């Protein structure tokens, strides 16, 4: 039986992107290929908030106790090695049992599964077939992979995704691609990978979702979209305001909405910020 290192597993309302407002189970896997320490910082500077908290990581025994950050990656504990002990390795059976516990009817009805991270398309691709093949997962119809769009799908996982989708006409697979712009602190060539993202479109719906704060970020998003389109990408484009905490998020939400209107793109809120203050487990 496969195992996954699980940073968080919770039930909430999807706050972002295509399924905004849909009740969803979130499976957050551990590990990411990026650090995204540039968010919320003056361009060229990197946040040390996660590193500072890591210095006292031993004080924390649960996610809920960890401080929220206003700069850098807001899910730092799902990849920073100093927090790895907060993320247990669980068998797919154990994960399914926990999912059944948190679903309101103890079975899938109209809820949606979000597999997120960290970066959920790292090595964990090999474990998802075991998870999704579990008899109690049969009623699941919609899955979103929230990815940074840098990880190729393995041949085995591609075959599996085709099979899973074709077993039931109501099934849908979505790739919510939050490609990282220079404001994240990550290098363009590593973060913007149009060929990889175009391939996601073979298996269902893929869309791009850029986190932006400034005019420069929006210009960067335009440049990235040009590269994705040149490679053949057809999906929608969303802009989402930066900000894991409300004070930062509300600063630029309206400007971001106006920017999407001018370009015929879509606006994505971050409902988890106004609704739940972006607390862990939301
Ligand atoms: S890709 Fe996502 S999870 Fe990974 S460091 Fe960046 S924001 Fe955090």
PDB file of C-alpha atoms and ligand atoms in Angstrom:
ATOM      1  CA  UNK A   1       0.000   0.000   0.000  1.00  0.00           C
ATOM      2  CA  UNK A   2       1.339   3.469  -0.909  1.00  0.00           C
ATOM      3  CA  UNK A   3       2.066   6.185   1.630  1.00  0.00           C
ATOM      4  CA  UNK A   4       1.949   9.948   1.413  1.00  0.00           C
ATOM      5  CA  UNK A   5       3.576  12.499   3.677  1.00  0.00           C
ATOM      6  CA  UNK A   6       0.588  14.594   4.640  1.00  0.00           C
ATOM      7  CA  UNK A   7       1.057  18.163   5.815  1.00  0.00           C
ATOM      8  CA  UNK A   8      -2.655  18.874   6.248  1.00  0.00           C
ATOM      9  CA  UNK A   9      -5.973  17.158   5.577  1.00  0.00           C
ATOM     10  CA  UNK A  10      -9.069  19.252   6.156  1.00  0.00           C
ATOM     11  CA  UNK A  11     -12.528  20.143   4.929  1.00  0.00           C
ATOM     12  CA  UNK A  12     -13.285  23.712   3.913  1.00  0.00           C
ATOM     13  CA  UNK A  13     -14.670  25.877   1.137  1.00  0.00           C
ATOM     14  CA  UNK A  14     -12.397  26.261  -1.858  1.00  0.00           C
ATOM     15  CA  UNK A  15     -11.376  29.911  -1.733  1.00  0.00           C
ATOM     16  CA  UNK A  16      -9.600  30.267  -5.070  1.00  0.00           C
ATOM     17  CA  UNK A  17      -9.958  29.703  -8.788  1.00  0.00           C
ATOM     18  CA  UNK A  18     -12.498  27.724 -10.772  1.00  0.00           C
ATOM     19  CA  UNK A  19     -14.154  25.964  -7.830  1.00  0.00           C
ATOM     20  CA  UNK A  20     -14.335  28.994  -5.535  1.00  0.00           C
ATOM     21  CA  UNK A  21     -17.139  28.402  -3.006  1.00  0.00           C
ATOM     22  CA  UNK A  22     -17.287  24.617  -3.488  1.00  0.00           C
ATOM     23  CA  UNK A  23     -17.020  22.491  -0.308  1.00  0.00           C
ATOM     24  CA  UNK A  24     -13.768  20.628  -0.656  1.00  0.00           C
ATOM     25  CA  UNK A  25     -11.467  18.176   1.045  1.00  0.00           C
ATOM     26  CA  UNK A  26      -7.908  19.492   0.955  1.00  0.00           C
ATOM     27  CA  UNK A  27      -5.063  17.023   0.966  1.00  0.00           C
ATOM     28  CA  UNK A  28      -1.848  18.976   1.384  1.00  0.00           C
ATOM     29  CA  UNK A  29       1.236  16.906   0.630  1.00  0.00           C
ATOM     30  CA  UNK A  30       4.662  17.690   2.056  1.00  0.00           C
ATOM     31  CA  UNK A  31       7.510  18.966  -0.112  1.00  0.00           C
ATOM     32  CA  UNK A  32       8.073  21.628  -2.727  1.00  0.00           C
ATOM     33  CA  UNK A  33      10.765  22.367  -5.300  1.00  0.00           C
ATOM     34  CA  UNK A  34      10.505  26.132  -4.557  1.00  0.00           C
ATOM     35  CA  UNK A  35      10.695  28.440  -1.525  1.00  0.00           C
ATOM     36  CA  UNK A  36       8.907  31.550  -2.857  1.00  0.00           C
ATOM     37  CA  UNK A  37      10.505  33.847  -0.301  1.00  0.00           C
ATOM     38  CA  UNK A  38       9.895  36.930  -2.461  1.00  0.00           C
ATOM     39  CA  UNK A  39       6.135  37.326  -1.923  1.00  0.00           C
ATOM     40  CA  UNK A  40       5.155  40.596  -0.244  1.00  0.00           C
ATOM     41  CA  UNK A  41       8.779  41.819  -0.231  1.00  0.00           C
ATOM     42  CA  UNK A  42      10.348  44.749  -2.077  1.00  0.00           C
ATOM     43  CA  UNK A  43      11.523  43.408  -5.443  1.00  0.00           C
ATOM     44  CA  UNK A  44      14.829  41.603  -5.145  1.00  0.00           C
ATOM     45  CA  UNK A  45      14.552  41.030  -1.390  1.00  0.00           C
ATOM     46  CA  UNK A  46      13.636  37.725   0.206  1.00  0.00           C
ATOM     47  CA  UNK A  47      11.558  37.116   3.302  1.00  0.00           C
ATOM     48  CA  UNK A  48      13.188  35.511   6.329  1.00  0.00           C
ATOM     49  CA  UNK A  49       9.887  34.965   8.207  1.00  0.00           C
ATOM     50  CA  UNK A  50       9.792  31.207   7.587  1.00  0.00           C
ATOM     51  CA  UNK A  51      13.483  30.853   8.500  1.00  0.00           C
ATOM     52  CA  UNK A  52      12.949  32.836  11.694  1.00  0.00           C
ATOM     53  CA  UNK A  53      10.066  30.568  12.733  1.00  0.00           C
ATOM     54  CA  UNK A  54      12.152  27.516  11.793  1.00  0.00           C
ATOM     55  CA  UNK A  55      14.754  28.567  14.408  1.00  0.00           C
ATOM     56  CA  UNK A  56      12.154  27.732  17.067  1.00  0.00           C
ATOM     57  CA  UNK A  57      10.401  24.919  15.179  1.00  0.00           C
ATOM     58  CA  UNK A  58      10.781  22.635  18.221  1.00  0.00           C
ATOM     59  CA  UNK A  59       8.255  24.807  20.112  1.00  0.00           C
ATOM     60  CA  UNK A  60       5.454  23.673  17.834  1.00  0.00           C
ATOM     61  CA  UNK A  61       3.743  20.302  17.893  1.00  0.00           C
ATOM     62  CA  UNK A  62       0.736  21.114  15.700  1.00  0.00           C
ATOM     63  CA  UNK A  63       0.096  23.142  12.575  1.00  0.00           C
ATOM     64  CA  UNK A  64      -2.550  25.233  14.342  1.00  0.00           C
ATOM     65  CA  UNK A  65       0.134  26.619  16.670  1.00  0.00           C
ATOM     66  CA  UNK A  66       2.363  27.908  13.861  1.00  0.00           C
ATOM     67  CA  UNK A  67       2.386  31.653  13.179  1.00  0.00           C
ATOM     68  CA  UNK A  68       0.876  32.917   9.932  1.00  0.00           C
ATOM     69  CA  UNK A  69       3.299  34.889   7.774  1.00  0.00           C
ATOM     70  CA  UNK A  70       2.699  38.065   5.784  1.00  0.00           C
ATOM     71  CA  UNK A  71       5.703  37.617   3.473  1.00  0.00           C
ATOM     72  CA  UNK A  72       7.044  34.628   1.542  1.00  0.00           C
ATOM     73  CA  UNK A  73       5.172  31.347   0.973  1.00  0.00           C
ATOM     74  CA  UNK A  74       2.141  31.198   3.275  1.00  0.00           C
ATOM     75  CA  UNK A  75       2.307  27.378   3.436  1.00  0.00           C
ATOM     76  CA  UNK A  76       5.983  27.280   4.446  1.00  0.00           C
ATOM     77  CA  UNK A  77       5.457  24.428   6.909  1.00  0.00           C
ATOM     78  CA  UNK A  78       4.406  22.132   4.060  1.00  0.00           C
ATOM     79  CA  UNK A  79       7.914  22.105   2.593  1.00  0.00           C
ATOM     80  CA  UNK A  80      10.430  23.582   5.039  1.00  0.00           C
ATOM     81  CA  UNK A  81      12.529  20.646   6.320  1.00  0.00           C
ATOM     82  CA  UNK A  82      12.474  21.968   9.896  1.00  0.00           C
ATOM     83  CA  UNK A  83       8.713  21.344  10.051  1.00  0.00           C
ATOM     84  CA  UNK A  84       8.761  17.892   8.452  1.00  0.00           C
ATOM     85  CA  UNK A  85       7.908  16.158  11.728  1.00  0.00           C
ATOM     86  CA  UNK A  86       4.504  17.887  11.736  1.00  0.00           C
ATOM     87  CA  UNK A  87       3.653  15.960   8.535  1.00  0.00           C
ATOM     88  CA  UNK A  88       3.155  12.232   9.178  1.00  0.00           C
ATOM     89  CA  UNK A  89       3.601   9.520   6.553  1.00  0.00           C
ATOM     90  CA  UNK A  90       0.136   8.016   6.183  1.00  0.00           C
ATOM     91  CA  UNK A  91      -1.020   4.996   4.231  1.00  0.00           C
ATOM     92  CA  UNK A  92      -3.622   5.659   1.567  1.00  0.00           C
ATOM     93  CA  UNK A  93      -6.066   3.622   3.697  1.00  0.00           C
ATOM     94  CA  UNK A  94      -5.511   5.907   6.676  1.00  0.00           C
ATOM     95  CA  UNK A  95      -5.957   8.986   4.474  1.00  0.00           C
ATOM     96  CA  UNK A  96      -9.232   7.675   3.061  1.00  0.00           C
ATOM     97  CA  UNK A  97     -10.526   6.902   6.546  1.00  0.00           C
ATOM     98  CA  UNK A  98      -9.740  10.437   7.659  1.00  0.00           C
ATOM     99  CA  UNK A  99     -11.459  11.835   4.572  1.00  0.00           C
ATOM    100  CA  UNK A 100     -14.595   9.819   5.384  1.00  0.00           C
ATOM    101  CA  UNK A 101     -14.485  11.174   8.943  1.00  0.00           C
ATOM    102  CA  UNK A 102     -14.436  14.802   7.817  1.00  0.00           C
ATOM    103  CA  UNK A 103     -17.000  14.530   5.007  1.00  0.00           C
ATOM    104  CA  UNK A 104     -20.412  15.622   6.370  1.00  0.00           C
ATOM    105  CA  UNK A 105     -22.216  12.469   5.094  1.00  0.00           C
ATOM    106  CA  UNK A 106     -19.240  10.133   5.584  1.00  0.00           C
ATOM    107  CA  UNK A 107     -19.167   9.534   1.819  1.00  0.00           C
ATOM    108  CA  UNK A 108     -18.550  11.608  -1.302  1.00  0.00           C
ATOM    109  CA  UNK A 109     -21.577  13.529  -2.483  1.00  0.00           C
ATOM    110  CA  UNK A 110     -21.060  16.868  -4.231  1.00  0.00           C
ATOM    111  CA  UNK A 111     -17.724  17.643  -2.574  1.00  0.00           C
ATOM    112  CA  UNK A 112     -14.536  18.181  -4.461  1.00  0.00           C
ATOM    113  CA  UNK A 113     -11.015  16.895  -3.719  1.00  0.00           C
ATOM    114  CA  UNK A 114      -8.133  19.359  -3.852  1.00  0.00           C
ATOM    115  CA  UNK A 115      -4.669  17.856  -3.863  1.00  0.00           C
ATOM    116  CA  UNK A 116      -2.333  20.668  -2.964  1.00  0.00           C
ATOM    117  CA  UNK A 117       1.018  21.338  -1.369  1.00  0.00           C
ATOM    118  CA  UNK A 118       3.804  22.175  -1.274  1.00  0.00           C
ATOM    119  CA  UNK A 119       4.003  20.842  -4.794  1.00  0.00           C
ATOM    120  CA  UNK A 120       1.680  17.812  -5.084  1.00  0.00           C
ATOM    121  CA  UNK A 121       3.083  16.588  -8.427  1.00  0.00           C
ATOM    122  CA  UNK A 122       6.534  15.755  -7.080  1.00  0.00           C
ATOM    123  CA  UNK A 123       7.114  12.050  -6.346  1.00  0.00           C
ATOM    124  CA  UNK A 124       3.630  11.602  -4.866  1.00  0.00           C
ATOM    125  CA  UNK A 125       2.196  10.959  -8.341  1.00  0.00           C
ATOM    126  CA  UNK A 126       3.025   7.305  -7.763  1.00  0.00           C
ATOM    127  CA  UNK A 127       0.738   7.120  -4.698  1.00  0.00           C
ATOM    128  CA  UNK A 128      -2.401   8.773  -6.087  1.00  0.00           C
ATOM    129  CA  UNK A 129      -3.697   5.710  -7.990  1.00  0.00           C
ATOM    130  CA  UNK A 130      -3.784   3.729  -4.719  1.00  0.00           C
ATOM    131  CA  UNK A 131      -5.617   6.570  -3.038  1.00  0.00           C
ATOM    132  CA  UNK A 132      -8.177   7.056  -5.798  1.00  0.00           C
ATOM    133  CA  UNK A 133      -8.729   3.333  -6.348  1.00  0.00           C
ATOM    134  CA  UNK A 134      -9.871   2.853  -2.763  1.00  0.00           C
ATOM    135  CA  UNK A 135     -13.507   1.623  -2.801  1.00  0.00           C
ATOM    136  CA  UNK A 136     -14.622   4.532  -0.587  1.00  0.00           C
ATOM    137  CA  UNK A 137     -13.291   7.008  -3.163  1.00  0.00           C
ATOM    138  CA  UNK A 138     -15.584   5.692  -5.913  1.00  0.00           C
ATOM    139  CA  UNK A 139     -18.132   8.496  -5.478  1.00  0.00           C
ATOM    140  CA  UNK A 140     -15.553  11.235  -6.015  1.00  0.00           C
ATOM    141  CA  UNK A 141     -16.188  13.153  -9.245  1.00  0.00           C
ATOM    142  CA  UNK A 142     -13.933  16.206  -9.235  1.00  0.00           C
ATOM    143  CA  UNK A 143     -10.264  16.577  -8.427  1.00  0.00           C
ATOM    144  CA  UNK A 144      -8.063  19.619  -8.651  1.00  0.00           C
ATOM    145  CA  UNK A 145      -4.302  19.451  -8.496  1.00  0.00           C
ATOM    146  CA  UNK A 146      -3.000  22.794  -7.242  1.00  0.00           C
ATOM    147  CA  UNK A 147       0.449  22.864  -8.776  1.00  0.00           C
ATOM    148  CA  UNK A 148       3.183  25.360  -9.568  1.00  0.00           C
ATOM    149  CA  UNK A 149       3.274  23.956 -13.105  1.00  0.00           C
ATOM    150  CA  UNK A 150       6.865  22.746 -13.156  1.00  0.00           C
ATOM    151  CA  UNK A 151       6.403  18.988 -12.741  1.00  0.00           C
ATOM    152  CA  UNK A 152       5.957  16.641 -15.697  1.00  0.00           C
ATOM    153  CA  UNK A 153       3.379  13.922 -15.306  1.00  0.00           C
ATOM    154  CA  UNK A 154       4.890  10.444 -15.317  1.00  0.00           C
ATOM    155  CA  UNK A 155       3.782   8.030 -18.041  1.00  0.00           C
ATOM    156  CA  UNK A 156       2.134   5.766 -15.466  1.00  0.00           C
ATOM    157  CA  UNK A 157       0.223   8.628 -13.910  1.00  0.00           C
ATOM    158  CA  UNK A 158      -0.909   9.896 -17.332  1.00  0.00           C
ATOM    159  CA  UNK A 159      -2.357   6.470 -18.132  1.00  0.00           C
ATOM    160  CA  UNK A 160      -4.033   6.373 -14.758  1.00  0.00           C
ATOM    161  CA  UNK A 161      -5.615   9.827 -15.125  1.00  0.00           C
ATOM    162  CA  UNK A 162      -7.131   8.887 -18.496  1.00  0.00           C
ATOM    163  CA  UNK A 163      -8.511   5.708 -16.974  1.00  0.00           C
ATOM    164  CA  UNK A 164      -9.898   7.431 -13.852  1.00  0.00           C
ATOM    165  CA  UNK A 165     -11.671  10.096 -15.878  1.00  0.00           C
ATOM    166  CA  UNK A 166     -13.114   7.665 -18.396  1.00  0.00           C
ATOM    167  CA  UNK A 167     -14.648   5.429 -15.720  1.00  0.00           C
ATOM    168  CA  UNK A 168     -17.439   7.951 -15.157  1.00  0.00           C
ATOM    169  CA  UNK A 169     -18.626  10.691 -17.502  1.00  0.00           C
ATOM    170  CA  UNK A 170     -19.258  13.064 -14.583  1.00  0.00           C
ATOM    171  CA  UNK A 171     -15.615  12.994 -13.561  1.00  0.00           C
ATOM    172  CA  UNK A 172     -13.463  16.043 -14.076  1.00  0.00           C
ATOM    173  CA  UNK A 173      -9.769  16.690 -13.540  1.00  0.00           C
ATOM    174  CA  UNK A 174      -8.492  20.236 -13.121  1.00  0.00           C
ATOM    175  CA  UNK A 175      -4.969  21.565 -12.905  1.00  0.00           C
ATOM    176  CA  UNK A 176      -4.898  24.902 -11.141  1.00  0.00           C
ATOM    177  CA  UNK A 177      -1.469  26.159 -12.169  1.00  0.00           C
ATOM    178  CA  UNK A 178      -0.116  28.862  -9.911  1.00  0.00           C
ATOM    179  CA  UNK A 179       2.943  29.671 -12.002  1.00  0.00           C
ATOM    180  CA  UNK A 180       5.467  31.716 -10.054  1.00  0.00           C
ATOM    181  CA  UNK A 181       6.378  35.168 -11.347  1.00  0.00           C
ATOM    182  CA  UNK A 182       9.656  36.945 -10.414  1.00  0.00           C
ATOM    183  CA  UNK A 183       7.932  38.511  -7.352  1.00  0.00           C
ATOM    184  CA  UNK A 184       8.038  35.030  -5.800  1.00  0.00           C
ATOM    185  CA  UNK A 185      11.829  35.144  -5.815  1.00  0.00           C
ATOM    186  CA  UNK A 186      12.048  32.104  -8.126  1.00  0.00           C
ATOM    187  CA  UNK A 187      13.950  32.171 -11.470  1.00  0.00           C
ATOM    188  CA  UNK A 188      11.805  32.688 -14.594  1.00  0.00           C
ATOM    189  CA  UNK A 189      13.292  29.760 -16.559  1.00  0.00           C
ATOM    190  CA  UNK A 190      12.541  27.350 -13.736  1.00  0.00           C
ATOM    191  CA  UNK A 191       9.104  28.688 -12.902  1.00  0.00           C
ATOM    192  CA  UNK A 192       7.556  29.279 -16.335  1.00  0.00           C
ATOM    193  CA  UNK A 193       7.364  25.904 -18.071  1.00  0.00           C
ATOM    194  CA  UNK A 194       4.805  26.202 -20.897  1.00  0.00           C
ATOM    195  CA  UNK A 195       5.381  22.740 -22.426  1.00  0.00           C
ATOM    196  CA  UNK A 196       4.714  21.005 -19.132  1.00  0.00           C
ATOM    197  CA  UNK A 197       1.525  22.978 -18.509  1.00  0.00           C
ATOM    198  CA  UNK A 198       0.238  22.401 -22.059  1.00  0.00           C
ATOM    199  CA  UNK A 199       0.426  18.672 -21.375  1.00  0.00           C
ATOM    200  CA  UNK A 200      -1.877  19.007 -18.355  1.00  0.00           C
ATOM    201  CA  UNK A 201      -4.613  20.114 -20.773  1.00  0.00           C
ATOM    202  CA  UNK A 202      -4.730  16.610 -22.286  1.00  0.00           C
ATOM    203  CA  UNK A 203      -6.308  15.306 -19.088  1.00  0.00           C
ATOM    204  CA  UNK A 204      -8.966  17.891 -18.372  1.00  0.00           C
ATOM    205  CA  UNK A 205      -9.061  21.573 -17.617  1.00  0.00           C
ATOM    206  CA  UNK A 206      -5.959  23.567 -16.825  1.00  0.00           C
ATOM    207  CA  UNK A 207      -5.833  27.233 -15.969  1.00  0.00           C
ATOM    208  CA  UNK A 208      -3.162  29.707 -14.943  1.00  0.00           C
ATOM    209  CA  UNK A 209      -3.458  31.626 -11.690  1.00  0.00           C
ATOM    210  CA  UNK A 210      -0.934  34.376 -11.028  1.00  0.00           C
ATOM    211  CA  UNK A 211      -0.467  35.986  -7.626  1.00  0.00           C
ATOM    212  CA  UNK A 212       0.106  39.709  -8.203  1.00  0.00           C
ATOM    213  CA  UNK A 213       0.594  42.895  -6.187  1.00  0.00           C
ATOM    214  CA  UNK A 214       2.061  45.526  -8.504  1.00  0.00           C
ATOM    215  CA  UNK A 215       1.894  46.767 -12.101  1.00  0.00           C
ATOM    216  CA  UNK A 216       5.248  45.058 -12.642  1.00  0.00           C
ATOM    217  CA  UNK A 217       3.758  41.719 -11.537  1.00  0.00           C
ATOM    218  CA  UNK A 218       0.876  42.176 -13.970  1.00  0.00           C
ATOM    219  CA  UNK A 219       3.341  42.974 -16.781  1.00  0.00           C
ATOM    220  CA  UNK A 220       5.255  39.803 -15.832  1.00  0.00           C
ATOM    221  CA  UNK A 221       1.999  37.816 -15.983  1.00  0.00           C
ATOM    222  CA  UNK A 222       1.335  39.192 -19.497  1.00  0.00           C
ATOM    223  CA  UNK A 223       4.798  38.120 -20.619  1.00  0.00           C
ATOM    224  CA  UNK A 224       4.284  34.656 -19.137  1.00  0.00           C
ATOM    225  CA  UNK A 225       0.851  34.280 -20.739  1.00  0.00           C
ATOM    226  CA  UNK A 226       2.405  35.134 -24.109  1.00  0.00           C
ATOM    227  CA  UNK A 227       4.876  32.278 -23.660  1.00  0.00           C
ATOM    228  CA  UNK A 228       2.155  29.817 -22.591  1.00  0.00           C
ATOM    229  CA  UNK A 229      -0.048  30.809 -25.545  1.00  0.00           C
ATOM    230  CA  UNK A 230       2.874  30.459 -27.984  1.00  0.00           C
ATOM    231  CA  UNK A 231       3.314  26.897 -26.716  1.00  0.00           C
ATOM    232  CA  UNK A 232      -0.383  26.204 -27.383  1.00  0.00           C
ATOM    233  CA  UNK A 233      -1.931  26.671 -23.961  1.00  0.00           C
ATOM    234  CA  UNK A 234      -5.676  27.325 -24.259  1.00  0.00           C
ATOM    235  CA  UNK A 235      -6.928  27.622 -20.686  1.00  0.00           C
ATOM    236  CA  UNK A 236      -8.202  30.617 -18.767  1.00  0.00           C
ATOM    237  CA  UNK A 237      -5.982  33.085 -16.951  1.00  0.00           C
ATOM    238  CA  UNK A 238      -6.733  34.255 -13.402  1.00  0.00           C
ATOM    239  CA  UNK A 239      -5.102  36.983 -11.369  1.00  0.00           C
ATOM    240  CA  UNK A 240      -5.255  36.695  -7.596  1.00  0.00           C
ATOM    241  CA  UNK A 241      -4.204  39.354  -5.076  1.00  0.00           C
ATOM    242  CA  UNK A 242      -1.110  38.628  -3.028  1.00  0.00           C
ATOM    243  CA  UNK A 243      -1.649  38.285   0.710  1.00  0.00           C
ATOM    244  CA  UNK A 244      -1.957  35.447   3.178  1.00  0.00           C
ATOM    245  CA  UNK A 245      -3.116  37.956   5.803  1.00  0.00           C
ATOM    246  CA  UNK A 246      -6.112  40.262   5.435  1.00  0.00           C
ATOM    247  CA  UNK A 247      -4.247  43.565   5.825  1.00  0.00           C
ATOM    248  CA  UNK A 248      -2.082  42.768   2.779  1.00  0.00           C
ATOM    249  CA  UNK A 249      -4.791  41.063   0.738  1.00  0.00           C
ATOM    250  CA  UNK A 250      -7.312  43.917   0.934  1.00  0.00           C
ATOM    251  CA  UNK A 251      -4.721  46.455  -0.175  1.00  0.00           C
ATOM    252  CA  UNK A 252      -4.723  45.402  -3.792  1.00  0.00           C
ATOM    253  CA  UNK A 253      -7.803  43.217  -4.388  1.00  0.00           C
ATOM    254  CA  UNK A 254      -9.741  45.903  -6.273  1.00  0.00           C
ATOM    255  CA  UNK A 255      -6.781  46.873  -8.468  1.00  0.00           C
ATOM    256  CA  UNK A 256      -6.269  43.237  -9.369  1.00  0.00           C
ATOM    257  CA  UNK A 257      -9.947  42.864 -10.283  1.00  0.00           C
ATOM    258  CA  UNK A 258      -9.709  45.944 -12.533  1.00  0.00           C
ATOM    259  CA  UNK A 259      -6.572  44.560 -14.186  1.00  0.00           C
ATOM    260  CA  UNK A 260      -8.348  41.302 -15.070  1.00  0.00           C
ATOM    261  CA  UNK A 261     -11.295  43.218 -16.569  1.00  0.00           C
ATOM    262  CA  UNK A 262      -8.974  45.214 -18.823  1.00  0.00           C
ATOM    263  CA  UNK A 263      -7.406  42.034 -20.186  1.00  0.00           C
ATOM    264  CA  UNK A 264     -10.400  39.725 -20.456  1.00  0.00           C
ATOM    265  CA  UNK A 265      -8.883  37.505 -17.768  1.00  0.00           C
ATOM    266  CA  UNK A 266     -10.571  36.241 -14.593  1.00  0.00           C
ATOM    267  CA  UNK A 267     -10.340  37.427 -11.022  1.00  0.00           C
ATOM    268  CA  UNK A 268      -9.734  34.937  -8.266  1.00  0.00           C
ATOM    269  CA  UNK A 269     -10.473  35.842  -4.708  1.00  0.00           C
ATOM    270  CA  UNK A 270      -8.824  34.190  -1.709  1.00  0.00           C
ATOM    271  CA  UNK A 271     -11.990  33.520   0.232  1.00  0.00           C
ATOM    272  CA  UNK A 272     -10.033  31.783   2.965  1.00  0.00           C
ATOM    273  CA  UNK A 273      -8.557  35.152   3.968  1.00  0.00           C
ATOM    274  CA  UNK A 274     -11.769  37.160   4.653  1.00  0.00           C
ATOM    275  CA  UNK A 275     -13.736  34.067   5.790  1.00  0.00           C
ATOM    276  CA  UNK A 276     -11.201  32.282   7.949  1.00  0.00           C
ATOM    277  CA  UNK A 277      -8.214  34.669   8.246  1.00  0.00           C
ATOM    278  CA  UNK A 278      -6.227  32.062   6.278  1.00  0.00           C
ATOM    279  CA  UNK A 279      -5.786  30.007   9.427  1.00  0.00           C
ATOM    280  CA  UNK A 280      -4.208  26.558   9.093  1.00  0.00           C
ATOM    281  CA  UNK A 281      -6.848  24.021   8.107  1.00  0.00           C
ATOM    282  CA  UNK A 282      -8.850  26.453   5.984  1.00  0.00           C
TER     283      UNK A 282
HETATM  284  S1  LIG B   1       5.405  26.824  -5.074  1.00  0.00           S
HETATM  285 FE1  LIG B   1       3.683  27.186  -3.663  1.00  0.00          FE
HETATM  286  S2  LIG B   1       4.046  25.817  -1.899  1.00  0.00           S
HETATM  287 FE2  LIG B   1       5.943  25.921  -3.082  1.00  0.00          FE
HETATM  288  S3  LIG B   1       7.106  27.514  -2.035  1.00  0.00           S
HETATM  289 FE3  LIG B   1       6.004  28.496  -3.740  1.00  0.00          FE
HETATM  290  S4  LIG B   1       4.075  29.231  -2.869  1.00  0.00           S
HETATM  291 FE4  LIG B   1       4.971  27.777  -1.415  1.00  0.00          FE
END
